mmCIF file of C-alpha atoms and ligand atoms in Angstrom:
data_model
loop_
_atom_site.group_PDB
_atom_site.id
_atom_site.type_symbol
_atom_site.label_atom_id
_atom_site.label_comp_id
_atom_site.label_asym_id
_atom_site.label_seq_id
_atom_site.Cartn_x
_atom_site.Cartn_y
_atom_site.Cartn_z
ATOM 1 C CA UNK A 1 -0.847 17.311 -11.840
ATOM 2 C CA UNK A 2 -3.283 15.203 -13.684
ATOM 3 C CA UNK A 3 -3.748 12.044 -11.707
ATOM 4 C CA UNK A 4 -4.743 8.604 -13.222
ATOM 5 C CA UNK A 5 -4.642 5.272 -11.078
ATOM 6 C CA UNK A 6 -4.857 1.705 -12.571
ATOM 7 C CA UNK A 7 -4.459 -1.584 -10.634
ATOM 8 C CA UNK A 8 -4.215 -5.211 -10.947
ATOM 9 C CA UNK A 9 -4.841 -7.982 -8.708
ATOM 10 C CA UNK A 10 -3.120 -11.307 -8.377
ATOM 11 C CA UNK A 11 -5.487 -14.641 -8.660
ATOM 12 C CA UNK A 12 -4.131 -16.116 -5.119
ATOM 13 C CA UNK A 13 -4.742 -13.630 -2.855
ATOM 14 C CA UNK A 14 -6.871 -11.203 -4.774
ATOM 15 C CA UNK A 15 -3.942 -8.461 -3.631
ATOM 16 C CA UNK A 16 -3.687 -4.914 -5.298
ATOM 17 C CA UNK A 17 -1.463 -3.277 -6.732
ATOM 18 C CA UNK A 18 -1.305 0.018 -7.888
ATOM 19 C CA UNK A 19 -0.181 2.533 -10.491
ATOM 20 C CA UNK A 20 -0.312 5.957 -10.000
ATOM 21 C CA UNK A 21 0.737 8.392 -12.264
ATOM 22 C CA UNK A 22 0.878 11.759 -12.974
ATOM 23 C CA UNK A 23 -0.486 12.048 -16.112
ATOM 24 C CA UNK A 24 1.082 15.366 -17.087
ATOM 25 C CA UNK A 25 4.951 14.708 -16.539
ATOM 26 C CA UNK A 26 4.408 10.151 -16.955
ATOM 27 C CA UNK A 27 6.250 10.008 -14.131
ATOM 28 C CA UNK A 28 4.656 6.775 -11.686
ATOM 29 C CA UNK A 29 4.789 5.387 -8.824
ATOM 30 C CA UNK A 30 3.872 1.222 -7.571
ATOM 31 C CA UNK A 31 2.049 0.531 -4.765
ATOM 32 C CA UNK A 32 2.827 -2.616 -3.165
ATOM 33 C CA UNK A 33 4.157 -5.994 -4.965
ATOM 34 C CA UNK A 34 1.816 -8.523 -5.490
ATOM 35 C CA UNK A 35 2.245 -11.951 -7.038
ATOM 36 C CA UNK A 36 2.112 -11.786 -10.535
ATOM 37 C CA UNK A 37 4.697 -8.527 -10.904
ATOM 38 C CA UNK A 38 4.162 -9.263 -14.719
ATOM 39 C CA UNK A 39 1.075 -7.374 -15.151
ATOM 40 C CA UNK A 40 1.984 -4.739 -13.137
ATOM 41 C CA UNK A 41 5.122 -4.405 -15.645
ATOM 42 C CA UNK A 42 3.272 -4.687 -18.557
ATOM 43 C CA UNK A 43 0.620 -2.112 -17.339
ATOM 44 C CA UNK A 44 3.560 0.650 -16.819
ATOM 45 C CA UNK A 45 5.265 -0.299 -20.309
ATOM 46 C CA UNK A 46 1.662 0.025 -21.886
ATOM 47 C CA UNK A 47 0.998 3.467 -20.008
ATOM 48 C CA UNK A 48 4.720 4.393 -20.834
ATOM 49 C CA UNK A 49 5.215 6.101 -17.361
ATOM 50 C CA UNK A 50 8.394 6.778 -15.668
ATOM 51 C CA UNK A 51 8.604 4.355 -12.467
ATOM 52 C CA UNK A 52 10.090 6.596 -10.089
ATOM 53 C CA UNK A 53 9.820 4.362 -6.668
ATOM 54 C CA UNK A 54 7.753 1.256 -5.562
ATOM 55 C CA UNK A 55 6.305 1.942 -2.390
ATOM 56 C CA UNK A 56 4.768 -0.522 0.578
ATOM 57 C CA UNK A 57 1.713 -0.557 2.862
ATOM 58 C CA UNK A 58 3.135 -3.281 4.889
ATOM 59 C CA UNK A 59 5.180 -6.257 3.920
ATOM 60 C CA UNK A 60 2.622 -9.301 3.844
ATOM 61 C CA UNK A 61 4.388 -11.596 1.547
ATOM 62 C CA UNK A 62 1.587 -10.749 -0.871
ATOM 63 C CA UNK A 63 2.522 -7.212 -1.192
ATOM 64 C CA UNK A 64 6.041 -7.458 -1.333
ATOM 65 C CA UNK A 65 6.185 -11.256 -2.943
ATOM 66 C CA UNK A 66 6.696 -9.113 -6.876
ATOM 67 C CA UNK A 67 9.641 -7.220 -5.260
ATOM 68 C CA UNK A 68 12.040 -8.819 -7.034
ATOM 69 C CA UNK A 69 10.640 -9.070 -10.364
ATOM 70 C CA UNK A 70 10.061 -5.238 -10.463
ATOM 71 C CA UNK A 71 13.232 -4.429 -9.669
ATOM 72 C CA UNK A 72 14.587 -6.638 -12.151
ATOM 73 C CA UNK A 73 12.578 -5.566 -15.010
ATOM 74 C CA UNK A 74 12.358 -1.986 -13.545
ATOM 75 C CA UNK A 75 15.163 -0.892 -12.983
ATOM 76 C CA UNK A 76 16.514 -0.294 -9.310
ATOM 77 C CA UNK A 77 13.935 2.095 -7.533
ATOM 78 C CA UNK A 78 13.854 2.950 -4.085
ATOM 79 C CA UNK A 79 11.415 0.764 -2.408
ATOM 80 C CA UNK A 80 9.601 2.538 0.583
ATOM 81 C CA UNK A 81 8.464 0.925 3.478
ATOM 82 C CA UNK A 82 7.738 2.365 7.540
ATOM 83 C CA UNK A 83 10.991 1.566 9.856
ATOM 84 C CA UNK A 84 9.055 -0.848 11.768
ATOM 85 C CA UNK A 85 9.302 -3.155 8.732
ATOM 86 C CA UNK A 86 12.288 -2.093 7.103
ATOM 87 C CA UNK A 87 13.953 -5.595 8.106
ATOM 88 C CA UNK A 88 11.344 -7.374 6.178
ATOM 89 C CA UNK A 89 12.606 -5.768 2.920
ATOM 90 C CA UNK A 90 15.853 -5.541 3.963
ATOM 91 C CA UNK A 91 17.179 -8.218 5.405
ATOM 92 C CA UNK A 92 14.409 -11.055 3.219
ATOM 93 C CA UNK A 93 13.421 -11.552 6.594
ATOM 94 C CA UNK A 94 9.576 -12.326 7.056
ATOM 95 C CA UNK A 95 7.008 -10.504 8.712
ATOM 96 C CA UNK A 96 4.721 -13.261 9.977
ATOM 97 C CA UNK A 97 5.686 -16.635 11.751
ATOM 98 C CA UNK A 98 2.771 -17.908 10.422
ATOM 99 C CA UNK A 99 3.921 -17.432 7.120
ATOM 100 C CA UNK A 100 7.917 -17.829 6.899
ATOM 101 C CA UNK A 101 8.720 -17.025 3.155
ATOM 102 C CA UNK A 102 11.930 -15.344 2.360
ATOM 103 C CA UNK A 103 12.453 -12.978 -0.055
ATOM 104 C CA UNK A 104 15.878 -11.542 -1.596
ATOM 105 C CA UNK A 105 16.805 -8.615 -0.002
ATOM 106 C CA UNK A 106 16.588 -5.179 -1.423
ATOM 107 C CA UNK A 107 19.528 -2.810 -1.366
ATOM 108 C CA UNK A 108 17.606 0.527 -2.093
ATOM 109 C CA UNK A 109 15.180 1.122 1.140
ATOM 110 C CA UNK A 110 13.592 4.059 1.402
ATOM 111 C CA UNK A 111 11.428 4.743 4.530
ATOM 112 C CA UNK A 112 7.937 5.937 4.894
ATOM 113 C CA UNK A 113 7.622 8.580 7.717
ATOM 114 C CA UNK A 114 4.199 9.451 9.393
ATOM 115 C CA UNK A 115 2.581 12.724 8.801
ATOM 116 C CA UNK A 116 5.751 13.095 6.399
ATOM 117 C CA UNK A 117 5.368 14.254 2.400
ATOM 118 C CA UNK A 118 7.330 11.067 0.353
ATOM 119 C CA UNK A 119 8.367 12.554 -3.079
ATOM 120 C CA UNK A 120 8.762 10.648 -6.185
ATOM 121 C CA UNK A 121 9.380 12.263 -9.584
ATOM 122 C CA UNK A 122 6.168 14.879 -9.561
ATOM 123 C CA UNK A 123 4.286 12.985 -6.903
ATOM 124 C CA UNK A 124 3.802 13.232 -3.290
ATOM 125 C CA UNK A 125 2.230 11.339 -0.748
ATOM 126 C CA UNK A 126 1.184 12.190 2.544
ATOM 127 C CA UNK A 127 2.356 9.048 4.779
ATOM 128 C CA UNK A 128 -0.060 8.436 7.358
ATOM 129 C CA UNK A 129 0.975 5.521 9.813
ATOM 130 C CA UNK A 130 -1.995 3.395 10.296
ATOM 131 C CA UNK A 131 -0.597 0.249 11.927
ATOM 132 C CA UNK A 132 -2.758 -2.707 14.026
ATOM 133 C CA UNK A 133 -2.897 -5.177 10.695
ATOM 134 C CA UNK A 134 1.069 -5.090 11.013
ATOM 135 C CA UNK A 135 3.420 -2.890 13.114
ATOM 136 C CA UNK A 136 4.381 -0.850 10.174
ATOM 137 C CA UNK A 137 1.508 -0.393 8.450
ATOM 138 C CA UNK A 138 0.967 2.876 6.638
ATOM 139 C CA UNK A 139 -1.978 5.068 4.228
ATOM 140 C CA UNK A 140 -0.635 7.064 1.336
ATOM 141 C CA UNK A 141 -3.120 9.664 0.625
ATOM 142 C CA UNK A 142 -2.739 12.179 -2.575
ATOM 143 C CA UNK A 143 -4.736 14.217 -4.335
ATOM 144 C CA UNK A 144 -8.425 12.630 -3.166
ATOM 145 C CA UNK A 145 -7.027 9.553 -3.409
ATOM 146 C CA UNK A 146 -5.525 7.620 -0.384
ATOM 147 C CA UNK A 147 -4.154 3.718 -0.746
ATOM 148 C CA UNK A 148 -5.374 2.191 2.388
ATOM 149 C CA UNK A 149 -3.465 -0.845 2.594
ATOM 150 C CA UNK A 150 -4.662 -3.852 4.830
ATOM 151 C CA UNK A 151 -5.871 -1.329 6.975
ATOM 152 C CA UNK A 152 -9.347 -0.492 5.813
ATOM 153 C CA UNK A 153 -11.479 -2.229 3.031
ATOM 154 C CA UNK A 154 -14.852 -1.801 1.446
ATOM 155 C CA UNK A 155 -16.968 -2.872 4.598
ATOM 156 C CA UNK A 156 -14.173 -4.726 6.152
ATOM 157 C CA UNK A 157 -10.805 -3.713 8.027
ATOM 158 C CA UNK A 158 -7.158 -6.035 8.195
ATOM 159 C CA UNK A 159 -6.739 -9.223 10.261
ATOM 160 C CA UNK A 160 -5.581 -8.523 13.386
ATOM 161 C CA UNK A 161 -5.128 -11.702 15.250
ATOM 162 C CA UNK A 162 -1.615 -12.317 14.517
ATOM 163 C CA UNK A 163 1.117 -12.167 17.272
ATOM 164 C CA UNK A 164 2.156 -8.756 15.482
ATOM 165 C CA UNK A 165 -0.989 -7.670 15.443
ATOM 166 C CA UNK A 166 -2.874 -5.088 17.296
ATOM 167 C CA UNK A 167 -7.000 -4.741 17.195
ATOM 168 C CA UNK A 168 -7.125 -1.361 18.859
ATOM 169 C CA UNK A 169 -4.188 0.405 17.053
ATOM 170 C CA UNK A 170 -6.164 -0.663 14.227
ATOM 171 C CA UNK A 171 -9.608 0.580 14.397
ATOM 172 C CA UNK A 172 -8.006 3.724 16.270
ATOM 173 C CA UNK A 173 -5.604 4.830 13.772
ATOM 174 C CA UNK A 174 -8.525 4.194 10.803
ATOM 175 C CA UNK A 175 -10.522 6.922 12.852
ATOM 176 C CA UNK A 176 -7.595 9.088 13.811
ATOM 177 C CA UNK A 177 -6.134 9.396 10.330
ATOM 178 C CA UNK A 178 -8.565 7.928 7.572
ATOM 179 C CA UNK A 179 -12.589 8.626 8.814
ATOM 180 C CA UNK A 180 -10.381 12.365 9.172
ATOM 181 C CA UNK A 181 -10.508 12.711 5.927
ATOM 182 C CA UNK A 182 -12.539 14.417 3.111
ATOM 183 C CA UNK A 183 -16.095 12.166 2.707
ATOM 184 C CA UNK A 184 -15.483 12.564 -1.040
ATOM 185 C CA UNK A 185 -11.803 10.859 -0.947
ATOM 186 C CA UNK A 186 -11.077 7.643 -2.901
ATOM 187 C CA UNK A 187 -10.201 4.907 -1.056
ATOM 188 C CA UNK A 188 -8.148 2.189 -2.777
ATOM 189 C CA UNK A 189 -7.558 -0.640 -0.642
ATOM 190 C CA UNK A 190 -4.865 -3.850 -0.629
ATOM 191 C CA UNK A 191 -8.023 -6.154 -1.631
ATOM 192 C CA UNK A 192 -11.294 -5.771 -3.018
ATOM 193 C CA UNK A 193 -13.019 -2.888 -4.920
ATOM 194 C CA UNK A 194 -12.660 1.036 -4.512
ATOM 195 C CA UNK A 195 -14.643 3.058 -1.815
ATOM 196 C CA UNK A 196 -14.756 6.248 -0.585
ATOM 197 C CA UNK A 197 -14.372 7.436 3.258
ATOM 198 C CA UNK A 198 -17.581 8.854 3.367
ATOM 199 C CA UNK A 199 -19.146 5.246 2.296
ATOM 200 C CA UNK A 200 -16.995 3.631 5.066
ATOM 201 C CA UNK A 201 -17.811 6.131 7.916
ATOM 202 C CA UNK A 202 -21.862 5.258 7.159
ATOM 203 C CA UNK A 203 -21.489 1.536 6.362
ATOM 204 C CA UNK A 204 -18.566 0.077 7.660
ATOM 205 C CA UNK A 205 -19.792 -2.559 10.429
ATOM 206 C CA UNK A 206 -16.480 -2.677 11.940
ATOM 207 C CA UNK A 207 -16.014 1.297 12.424
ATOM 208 C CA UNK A 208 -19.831 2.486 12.614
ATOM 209 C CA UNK A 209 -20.551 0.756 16.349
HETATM 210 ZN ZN1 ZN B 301 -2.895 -8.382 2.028
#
């Protein structure tokens, strides 16, 4: 497997998203939904990959907001997401009070199991749950590479002062399953640049007191 990721960013929230492919088969897989699906469509029709599923990190209307668009110009995929947040994608239902935006619901749920492998053409992921941001919040890691989610930035970590949220779980489950891993591993987050776990363990002001 020759792995190759690309992202683009939306202008409103400055959210990721991701394509990761497998360079040797084209098959691909989308991580999370920001708002302006477009370029993430375009992207995959210029790289001529195979969109095999669209998974989530959490369901912040910002990651899922492109859902829709995706699936429409995609093709239906299974859409992945942790059973604590199924309902979000589900049902349209939203995951914040703070933020009540409904979105159509999706028919072809997939779910996102902790210390689980998630398969999609030749790709897997190793689903770590790393929640405290949101309840479901999970880390896909493959190959070097793991897509952190609002879980852990470049010198930051996720909000976690909404009713759902939890500041322990957080910083907890970033040691537990991310500081874990290999120094050398890519970290692409759900805003901002690129890092690496090694960079985060020495720097990070949130994780390093
Ligand atoms: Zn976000």
């Amino acid at each position: 497997m020759k792995l190759r990721v690309e992202s683009t960013a939306d202008a409103q929230f400055g959210t990721n998203s991701y394509l990761v492919e497998d360079e040797d088969t084209k098959d691909a897989v989308i991580i999370d939904a920001n708002l302006e699906p477009e370029s993430m469509v375009a992207l995959a029709r210029r790289r001529g990959v195979t969109v095999c599923a669209i998974l989530l990190t959490h369901t912040d209307v910002d990651h899922v907001a492109g859902l829709n668009t995706l699936l429409r110009e995609l093709g239906p995929l299974p859409v992945a997401v942790h059973d604590t947040e199924r309902h979000v994608v589900a049902e349209g239902k939203p995951l914040r009070r703070q933020w009540p935006v409904q979105t159509p619901p999706v028919e072809t749920v997939a779910a996102l199991e902790h210390q689980k492998t998630f398969r999609a053409g030749s790709l897997e992921f190793d689903v770590l749950h790393t929640p405290g941001h949101s309840p479901g919040g999970v880390s896909l890691k493959i190959d070097g590479h793991v897509f952190t989610g609002d879980a852990l930035f470049a010198g930051s970590i996720g909000r976690s002062d909404f009713h759902n949220s939890d500041g322990r779980a957080l910083v907890d489950g970033i040691r537990a399953q991310l500081l874990t891993l290999p120094d050398e591993t890519i970290v692409h987050a759900g805003h901002g640049p690129e890092t690496t776990i090694g960079r985060e363990k020495r720097t990070n002001p949130f994780l390093t007191r």
